[in-house]
Coordinates of C-alpha atoms in Angstrom, one line a residue:
M1 CA -205.7 194.7 84.3
R2 CA -205.5 195.2 80.6
D3 CA -203.6 198.0 78.9
G4 CA -205.1 199.9 76.1
A5 CA -203.9 202.7 73.8
R6 CA -205.2 205.2 76.3
S7 CA -206.8 203.3 79.1
V8 CA -206.3 200.7 81.7
F9 CA -209.4 199.2 83.2
G10 CA -209.7 196.7 86.0
G11 CA -213.3 197.5 87.2
I12 CA -215.2 200.0 89.2
L13 CA -214.8 201.2 92.8
A14 CA -217.5 199.7 95.0
T15 CA -216.6 200.5 98.6
A16 CA -220.1 200.2 99.9
I17 CA -219.8 196.4 100.4
T18 CA -218.1 195.6 103.6
S19 CA -217.7 192.3 105.4
P20 CA -216.3 191.3 108.8
I21 CA -213.5 188.7 108.8
L22 CA -214.2 186.1 111.4
V23 CA -211.6 184.0 113.2
L24 CA -212.8 180.5 114.2
L25 CA -211.7 179.3 117.6
P26 CA -211.8 175.7 119.0
A27 CA -214.8 174.8 121.1
T28 CA -212.6 175.4 124.2
P29 CA -210.5 178.4 123.2
S30 CA -207.3 179.4 125.0
Q31 CA -206.9 183.1 126.0
A32 CA -204.5 185.0 123.7
D33 CA -203.6 188.7 123.4
I34 CA -203.8 189.8 119.7
V35 CA -202.0 193.2 119.4
S36 CA -202.5 195.0 116.1
Q37 CA -199.9 197.4 114.8
S38 CA -202.0 200.0 113.0
A39 CA -200.7 201.5 109.8
T40 CA -200.0 205.2 109.8
S41 CA -200.2 207.6 106.8
S42 CA -198.1 210.7 106.5
T43 CA -198.3 213.1 103.6
K44 CA -195.2 215.1 102.6
T45 CA -194.9 218.1 100.3
V46 CA -191.8 219.4 98.6
T47 CA -191.4 222.5 96.4
A48 CA -189.0 223.3 93.6
Q49 CA -188.2 226.6 95.3
S50 CA -187.0 224.9 98.4
F51 CA -185.5 221.7 97.0
D52 CA -184.0 222.6 93.6
P53 CA -180.5 224.3 93.9
Y54 CA -180.7 225.2 90.2
I55 CA -184.1 226.8 90.4
G56 CA -183.0 229.5 87.9
T57 CA -183.0 227.0 85.0
A58 CA -185.8 224.8 86.3
P59 CA -188.4 223.8 83.7
M60 CA -191.2 224.2 86.3
P61 CA -189.9 226.6 89.0
D62 CA -193.3 226.8 90.8
L63 CA -193.8 223.0 91.0
K64 CA -195.2 221.8 94.3
L65 CA -195.2 218.0 94.8
T66 CA -197.1 216.0 97.4
V67 CA -196.8 212.3 98.2
S68 CA -199.9 210.8 99.9
Q69 CA -198.1 208.4 102.3
T70 CA -194.4 208.3 103.2
K71 CA -194.3 206.1 106.4
D72 CA -195.1 202.5 107.2
L73 CA -195.1 201.6 103.6
T74 CA -195.4 198.1 102.1
S75 CA -195.9 196.9 98.6
Q76 CA -198.7 199.3 97.7
A77 CA -199.6 202.4 95.7
V78 CA -199.3 206.0 96.7
I79 CA -200.7 209.0 95.1
V80 CA -198.3 211.6 93.8
S81 CA -200.0 214.9 93.1
W82 CA -198.7 218.3 92.1
S83 CA -199.5 221.9 91.2
G84 CA -197.5 224.7 89.7
G85 CA -196.5 222.7 86.6
K86 CA -197.3 223.6 83.0
P87 CA -199.8 222.1 80.6
S88 CA -198.5 218.8 79.2
V89 CA -198.3 217.3 75.8
R90 CA -198.4 213.5 75.3
P91 CA -195.4 211.6 73.9
N92 CA -195.4 211.6 70.1
G93 CA -192.9 210.0 67.7
D94 CA -189.4 211.1 68.7
S95 CA -190.5 213.1 71.7
G96 CA -191.2 211.7 75.2
G97 CA -193.7 214.6 75.7
T98 CA -193.6 218.1 76.9
N99 CA -193.9 219.6 80.4
F100 CA -194.4 216.4 82.3
L101 CA -193.1 214.5 85.2
Q102 CA -191.3 211.2 85.5
I103 CA -191.4 209.2 88.7
A104 CA -189.0 206.6 90.0
Q105 CA -187.9 204.9 93.2
C106 CA -184.3 205.1 94.4
W107 CA -182.6 203.6 97.4
G108 CA -179.4 205.6 98.2
D109 CA -178.4 209.0 99.3
D110 CA -176.1 211.3 97.3
P111 CA -172.6 210.8 98.7
T112 CA -172.1 214.6 98.7
D113 CA -175.5 215.6 100.1
S114 CA -177.5 213.1 102.2
S115 CA -180.6 215.3 101.8
R116 CA -180.9 214.2 98.2
P117 CA -180.9 210.8 96.4
D118 CA -178.1 209.4 94.3
R119 CA -179.2 209.0 90.7
T120 CA -177.1 205.8 90.3
T121 CA -179.4 204.1 92.8
C122 CA -182.7 204.8 90.9
Q123 CA -184.7 202.0 89.3
Y124 CA -185.0 203.9 86.0
G125 CA -184.7 202.7 82.4
L126 CA -187.3 201.5 79.9
A127 CA -185.9 199.9 76.8
G128 CA -187.0 201.6 73.5
V129 CA -189.1 204.3 75.3
V130 CA -188.1 207.8 74.1
G131 CA -187.0 210.0 76.9
S132 CA -187.1 207.1 79.4
T133 CA -184.0 205.1 78.8
R134 CA -180.9 205.0 81.1
D135 CA -178.6 205.6 78.2
G136 CA -178.3 207.1 74.7
F137 CA -176.1 208.9 72.2
M138 CA -175.5 212.6 72.4
G139 CA -173.6 215.3 70.6
N140 CA -170.3 215.9 72.6
A141 CA -171.1 219.6 72.9
T142 CA -174.4 218.8 74.7
I143 CA -172.9 216.5 77.4
D144 CA -172.8 218.0 80.8
S145 CA -169.5 217.8 82.7
H146 CA -171.3 215.6 85.4
D147 CA -171.9 213.0 82.7
F148 CA -168.4 212.9 81.1
G149 CA -167.3 210.0 83.3
N150 CA -170.2 207.9 82.0
S151 CA -169.6 208.5 78.3
V152 CA -167.7 206.7 75.5
P153 CA -166.7 208.9 72.5
S154 CA -167.6 207.6 69.1
T155 CA -164.8 205.8 67.1
A156 CA -166.5 206.5 63.8
G157 CA -165.3 210.0 63.4
V158 CA -168.7 211.4 64.5
D159 CA -168.9 214.1 67.1
T160 CA -171.1 212.0 69.4
S161 CA -170.7 209.9 72.5
Y162 CA -172.6 207.1 74.1
V163 CA -173.7 208.1 77.6
A164 CA -175.1 205.8 80.3
V165 CA -175.9 206.4 84.0
P166 CA -174.7 203.2 85.9
F167 CA -177.0 201.4 88.3
R168 CA -175.7 200.5 91.8
T169 CA -177.8 198.1 93.8
S170 CA -178.4 198.2 97.5
T171 CA -176.3 195.0 97.9
G172 CA -173.2 196.6 96.3
E173 CA -173.4 195.3 92.7
M174 CA -172.8 197.6 89.8
L175 CA -174.4 197.6 86.4
N176 CA -172.4 199.8 84.0
P177 CA -172.1 199.4 80.2
V178 CA -169.2 201.9 80.2
V179 CA -165.9 200.1 81.0
T180 CA -162.7 201.9 81.9
S181 CA -159.4 200.1 81.4
T182 CA -156.4 200.4 83.7
D183 CA -154.9 203.0 81.3
G184 CA -158.1 205.1 81.4
I185 CA -159.5 204.1 78.0
K186 CA -163.3 203.9 78.0
S187 CA -165.2 201.4 75.9
L188 CA -168.8 200.0 75.6
N189 CA -169.6 196.6 77.0
P190 CA -172.4 195.3 74.6
D191 CA -173.3 192.5 77.1
V192 CA -174.6 195.0 79.7
D193 CA -178.1 196.4 79.0
P194 CA -178.9 199.2 81.5
N195 CA -182.6 199.1 80.6
N196 CA -183.2 195.3 80.7
N197 CA -181.1 193.3 83.0
Q198 CA -181.0 190.9 86.0
F199 CA -182.1 193.7 88.4
F200 CA -185.1 195.1 86.5
T201 CA -186.9 194.9 83.1
S202 CA -189.7 196.7 81.4
Y203 CA -192.1 194.3 83.1
T204 CA -190.8 194.8 86.7
N205 CA -189.7 198.4 86.6
N206 CA -192.2 200.7 88.5
Q207 CA -190.9 203.9 86.7
V208 CA -193.6 206.2 85.5
K209 CA -192.5 207.4 82.1
W210 CA -195.1 210.2 81.6
A211 CA -197.3 211.9 84.2
G212 CA -199.0 214.9 82.7
S213 CA -200.6 218.1 84.0
D214 CA -203.9 219.6 83.0
S215 CA -204.3 223.1 81.6
S216 CA -203.7 224.6 85.1
G217 CA -200.4 222.8 85.6
S218 CA -201.9 220.3 88.1
G219 CA -202.1 216.6 88.0
Y220 CA -201.7 213.3 89.9
S221 CA -200.4 209.8 89.3
K222 CA -200.6 206.6 91.2
F223 CA -197.1 205.1 91.9
E224 CA -196.3 201.5 92.7
I225 CA -194.1 201.3 95.8
Q226 CA -191.8 198.3 95.7
T227 CA -190.2 196.6 98.7
V228 CA -187.2 194.3 98.7
M229 CA -189.6 191.5 97.8
Q230 CA -190.5 193.0 94.5
S231 CA -187.1 194.7 93.8
P232 CA -184.2 193.1 95.7
A233 CA -181.9 195.6 94.0
L234 CA -183.6 198.5 95.7
G235 CA -183.8 196.7 99.1
C236 CA -186.5 199.0 100.4
G237 CA -188.0 197.7 103.7
T238 CA -185.1 195.3 104.4
P239 CA -185.1 194.9 108.2
V240 CA -182.4 197.0 109.9
V241 CA -182.0 195.7 113.5
S242 CA -180.9 197.9 116.4
G243 CA -181.0 196.1 119.7
T244 CA -184.5 194.6 119.9
T245 CA -186.0 197.0 117.4
A246 CA -186.3 196.4 113.7
T247 CA -187.0 199.1 111.1
G248 CA -187.3 199.0 107.4
Q249 CA -184.6 200.4 105.1
S250 CA -185.7 203.8 103.8
C251 CA -185.8 204.8 100.1
W252 CA -186.6 207.8 98.0
L253 CA -189.5 208.7 95.7
V254 CA -188.3 211.0 93.0
A255 CA -190.1 213.1 90.5
I256 CA -188.1 214.5 87.5
P257 CA -189.6 217.5 85.8
R258 CA -189.2 217.4 82.0
G259 CA -189.6 220.6 80.0
I260 CA -190.0 221.3 76.3
A261 CA -186.6 220.0 75.2
D262 CA -183.4 218.5 76.6
N263 CA -180.1 220.3 76.4
G264 CA -179.1 220.7 72.7
Q265 CA -182.2 218.7 71.6
N266 CA -185.4 219.6 69.8
S267 CA -187.5 217.5 72.2
T268 CA -187.4 215.6 75.5
S269 CA -185.7 212.5 74.0
K270 CA -182.9 211.8 76.4
S271 CA -182.7 210.1 79.8
G272 CA -184.1 211.9 82.8
L273 CA -181.1 210.7 84.8
L274 CA -178.7 212.8 82.8
W275 CA -177.6 215.8 84.8
D276 CA -179.4 218.4 82.7
S277 CA -182.7 216.9 83.9
W278 CA -181.7 215.2 87.1
K279 CA -180.4 218.3 88.8
H280 CA -184.0 219.6 89.0
A281 CA -185.5 216.4 90.5
L282 CA -187.7 216.7 93.6
A283 CA -187.4 213.9 96.1
V284 CA -189.2 212.7 99.2
K285 CA -187.8 210.2 101.7
I286 CA -190.1 207.2 102.2
D287 CA -190.1 204.8 105.2
F288 CA -191.1 201.2 105.2
R289 CA -192.4 198.5 107.5
P290 CA -189.7 195.9 108.0
V291 CA -190.2 193.2 105.4
G292 CA -190.4 189.5 106.5
V293 CA -191.2 187.7 109.7
R294 CA -188.8 188.7 112.5
C295 CA -189.4 185.7 114.8
S296 CA -186.5 183.8 116.3
I297 CA -185.5 180.7 114.4
G298 CA -187.2 177.7 116.0
A299 CA -189.9 179.8 117.6
A300 CA -193.3 178.2 118.0
E301 CA -195.6 178.5 115.0
K302 CA -199.4 178.7 114.9
Q303 CA -201.2 177.8 111.7
I304 CA -204.0 179.9 110.1
S305 CA -206.0 178.9 107.1
G306 CA -208.6 180.6 104.9
S307 CA -209.3 184.0 103.5
E308 CA -206.4 185.9 101.9
L309 CA -208.2 189.1 102.9
I310 CA -206.6 188.8 106.4
A311 CA -203.0 188.5 105.0
A312 CA -202.0 192.1 105.2
A313 CA -203.4 192.4 108.8
V314 CA -201.5 189.3 110.0
S315 CA -198.3 190.6 108.4
S316 CA -198.7 193.9 110.3
W317 CA -199.3 192.1 113.6
Q318 CA -196.5 189.6 113.2
P319 CA -193.6 191.6 114.8
K320 CA -195.6 192.1 118.0
L321 CA -197.0 188.6 118.0
C322 CA -193.4 187.3 117.9
S323 CA -192.0 189.5 120.6
I324 CA -194.6 189.3 123.4
P325 CA -194.2 186.6 126.1
G326 CA -195.4 183.3 124.8
G327 CA -195.7 184.8 121.3
S328 CA -195.7 182.8 118.1
A329 CA -195.2 183.1 114.4
Y330 CA -198.6 182.9 112.8
V331 CA -198.3 181.2 109.4
L332 CA -201.2 181.9 107.0
S333 CA -202.1 179.4 104.3
T334 CA -204.6 181.1 102.0
G335 CA -207.4 179.1 100.3
N336 CA -211.1 178.6 100.1
E337 CA -212.8 179.7 103.3
A338 CA -215.4 176.9 103.1
D339 CA -212.7 174.2 103.0
A340 CA -210.9 175.8 106.0
L341 CA -214.2 175.8 107.9
A342 CA -215.0 172.2 107.1
T343 CA -211.6 171.1 108.3
A344 CA -211.8 173.1 111.5
A345 CA -215.2 171.6 112.3
T346 CA -214.0 168.0 112.0
D347 CA -210.3 168.0 113.0
P348 CA -209.3 169.3 116.5
N349 CA -205.7 169.8 115.2
A350 CA -206.8 171.9 112.2
P351 CA -205.4 175.4 111.7
L352 CA -207.2 178.4 113.0
A353 CA -209.8 179.2 110.2
I354 CA -210.4 182.6 108.8
T355 CA -213.7 183.3 107.1
S356 CA -216.4 185.9 106.5
E357 CA -219.3 183.4 106.5
P358 CA -220.2 180.7 109.1
L359 CA -220.2 177.0 108.4
N360 CA -223.2 176.0 106.4
N361 CA -223.2 172.2 105.8
G362 CA -226.6 171.4 107.3
S363 CA -225.2 169.9 110.5
V364 CA -224.6 171.3 114.0
D365 CA -221.9 173.9 113.9
P366 CA -219.3 173.1 116.6
L367 CA -217.2 176.2 116.0
L368 CA -217.0 179.4 117.9
Y369 CA -216.7 182.7 116.1
A370 CA -215.0 186.0 117.0
P371 CA -214.4 189.2 114.9
I372 CA -210.8 189.9 114.1
A373 CA -210.8 192.5 111.3
M374 CA -212.9 194.3 108.8
S375 CA -212.5 193.9 105.0
G376 CA -214.2 195.2 101.9
V377 CA -214.9 194.3 98.3
V378 CA -213.2 196.7 96.0
V379 CA -213.5 197.1 92.2
S380 CA -210.8 199.3 90.9
F381 CA -210.3 201.2 87.7
A382 CA -207.7 203.3 85.8
I383 CA -209.0 205.2 82.8
D384 CA -207.3 208.1 81.1
R385 CA -209.4 210.7 79.3
S386 CA -209.4 210.6 75.5
V387 CA -211.7 213.3 74.1
K388 CA -213.4 212.8 70.8
S389 CA -211.6 214.5 67.9
R390 CA -214.8 215.5 66.1
G391 CA -217.8 217.5 67.0
K392 CA -218.3 220.4 69.4
I393 CA -216.5 219.6 72.6
P394 CA -216.8 221.9 75.7
Q395 CA -213.4 223.6 76.3
K396 CA -213.3 222.3 79.9
Y397 CA -213.2 218.7 78.7
L398 CA -210.5 219.5 76.1
D399 CA -208.4 221.1 78.9
D400 CA -208.5 217.9 80.9
N401 CA -207.7 215.6 78.0
Y402 CA -205.4 212.7 78.8
S403 CA -205.7 213.2 82.5
P404 CA -207.0 210.2 84.6
F405 CA -210.7 210.0 85.6
G406 CA -211.0 210.2 89.4
S407 CA -214.4 208.7 89.9
L408 CA -217.3 207.0 88.1
N409 CA -220.6 205.5 89.1
L410 CA -221.6 201.8 88.9
T411 CA -224.8 200.0 89.5
P412 CA -225.3 196.3 90.3
R413 CA -226.6 195.9 86.7
L414 CA -223.4 197.4 85.2
L415 CA -221.2 195.2 87.4
A416 CA -223.2 192.1 86.3
K417 CA -222.5 193.0 82.7
L418 CA -218.8 193.4 83.3
L419 CA -218.6 190.0 85.0
T420 CA -220.7 188.1 82.4
A421 CA -219.0 189.0 79.1
S422 CA -222.1 191.1 78.0
Y423 CA -220.2 193.7 76.1
L424 CA -219.3 193.1 72.5
D425 CA -215.6 193.6 72.9
S426 CA -215.4 191.0 75.7
L427 CA -216.4 188.2 73.2
P428 CA -213.9 186.3 71.1
P429 CA -213.8 186.7 67.3
A430 CA -216.5 184.1 66.6
D431 CA -220.2 183.9 65.9
K432 CA -222.1 186.7 67.9
S433 CA -225.5 186.2 66.4
H434 CA -226.9 185.5 69.8
I435 CA -226.6 189.2 70.6
G436 CA -227.8 190.3 67.2
F437 CA -224.3 191.1 65.8
I438 CA -223.9 191.0 62.0
D439 CA -221.0 193.4 61.3
S440 CA -219.6 196.6 62.7
D441 CA -222.4 198.6 61.1
H442 CA -225.0 196.2 62.6
A443 CA -223.6 195.6 66.1
G444 CA -226.7 194.1 67.6
F445 CA -228.3 194.6 71.0
N446 CA -225.2 195.0 73.3
A447 CA -223.0 198.0 73.7
R448 CA -219.4 197.7 72.6
N449 CA -217.9 198.5 76.1
L450 CA -218.8 200.1 79.4
I451 CA -218.6 203.7 78.4
K452 CA -220.7 203.1 75.3
D453 CA -223.5 201.6 77.4
P454 CA -226.6 203.9 77.8
D455 CA -227.0 202.4 81.3
F456 CA -223.6 203.7 82.2
L457 CA -224.0 207.1 80.6
A458 CA -227.4 207.6 82.4
V459 CA -225.7 207.5 85.8
N460 CA -222.4 209.2 85.1
D461 CA -221.2 212.7 84.4
V462 CA -222.0 214.0 80.9
E463 CA -218.2 214.3 80.3
W464 CA -218.1 210.6 79.5
K465 CA -220.2 211.2 76.4
Y466 CA -217.4 213.1 74.9
Q467 CA -214.8 210.3 75.3
S468 CA -213.6 208.1 72.5
I469 CA -212.0 205.1 74.3
I470 CA -212.3 201.9 72.3
D471 CA -210.4 199.2 74.1
V472 CA -211.0 195.6 75.2
G473 CA -210.1 196.6 78.8
L474 CA -213.3 198.6 79.1
S475 CA -215.5 195.6 78.2
D476 CA -215.1 193.3 81.3
A477 CA -213.8 193.2 84.8
L478 CA -211.0 190.8 86.0
S479 CA -211.8 188.9 89.1
P480 CA -210.0 186.3 91.2
L481 CA -210.5 182.7 90.2
G482 CA -212.0 180.0 92.4
R483 CA -214.6 179.8 95.1
S484 CA -214.5 182.5 97.8
D485 CA -216.6 184.4 100.2
L486 CA -215.5 187.5 98.2
G487 CA -217.3 186.2 95.1
E488 CA -220.3 185.4 97.1
K489 CA -220.5 188.9 98.5
V490 CA -220.2 190.4 95.1
W491 CA -223.0 188.3 93.6
S492 CA -225.2 188.9 96.7
Y493 CA -224.8 192.6 96.0
I494 CA -225.8 192.1 92.4
T495 CA -228.7 189.8 92.8
S496 CA -230.2 192.1 95.5
D497 CA -231.2 194.4 92.7
A498 CA -234.0 193.1 90.4
D499 CA -232.5 194.9 87.3

């Protein structure tokens, strides 16, 4: 994906293309029981009225928050949606925004109330982002008593203090820039950065700094769920073994409502972890699949080779495949499907091959095929609305400004353009005379990006015509490198249409 000023674009949803994944068996296959552990989805909803003990001062007292999936989670995205909020204003200058939500992932319970998360266990803190850091300076009169223990008074005669919420990892380590000596004197350790450290950085932190509502106070945001593999400090999904059963360590998904201004401030410029904001947070417990292969050390292994599209399925089956009588650890080596097929056809000791196309080398095919899973080609996108600032714009489009688009239409022709650098902004700063380009006033034959393309506007909602999104991320689609059945399926779809 490529990030733009107001858009992120990675392609277009194309769920119509589906393909079976085939498992290739030896010519004389042995009988095996393959047991799948199907994923389950569970939606949970929490309201400010039921969850916030300080509802009388809540910035959004009617907030109703829903998380699309809270069980059997892996490294994935979930959708956080809400209603009952207030119309939002985007971040601007010294303000982190107005009437918006911040979303974060936390691993621990509040030691005084296990029905709520502990703010010191939240992966939160974006260096240099107004309203999203873990620390900051505040006037002493505006510091809540809950934050006194995490503050260092100024030594320059100024009535301010440095305040930071420490981070405690699931493995017991503590990150705290506020140091307290044996005689109770507090000082700042400049070597500890609560927003950029060995546990998380701006590049690895999944915190959502701004999730806005439309004119009705509703909205949604996709949130990246991280397991212990992506964030060891959170530890979510770490196997917890009880007898012969392994479960994944649970965590919290937290949404922090931010209003018009923080305590004693003119805007939302301070950390959402400070008590003034944190006390109104809404949280949902999220449960994970146990991460990692839970097979006995030294257990038999069976090799699989080929399509990476089967990886998630194999991972979900693995606990059962290890525990059944005669079970094995199935080890997947992903790579080009054709290479895995060719090896399986000539070497009786080759790994089990996974493909979505049969062997095609002009010779007799000695392999036997069996369906094992269904997969699909998906082209994804993430584009936020950015309505034109000039001209007569229908009010309904102005009301939805800055909210994400939920759908768009794509044709094989448009997908082909995205994959072949046909849009002006996908080309490097060099000679573009082959597309008739002279200068910005004489741009030539090709549209600047997808949403400027008449072909796109002809098959999509008229709302797109009122958007002003100029960004290189809208000019091409990113795709996996190398040969694959996936690429073959995409181009088969494209070339089936004469246009």
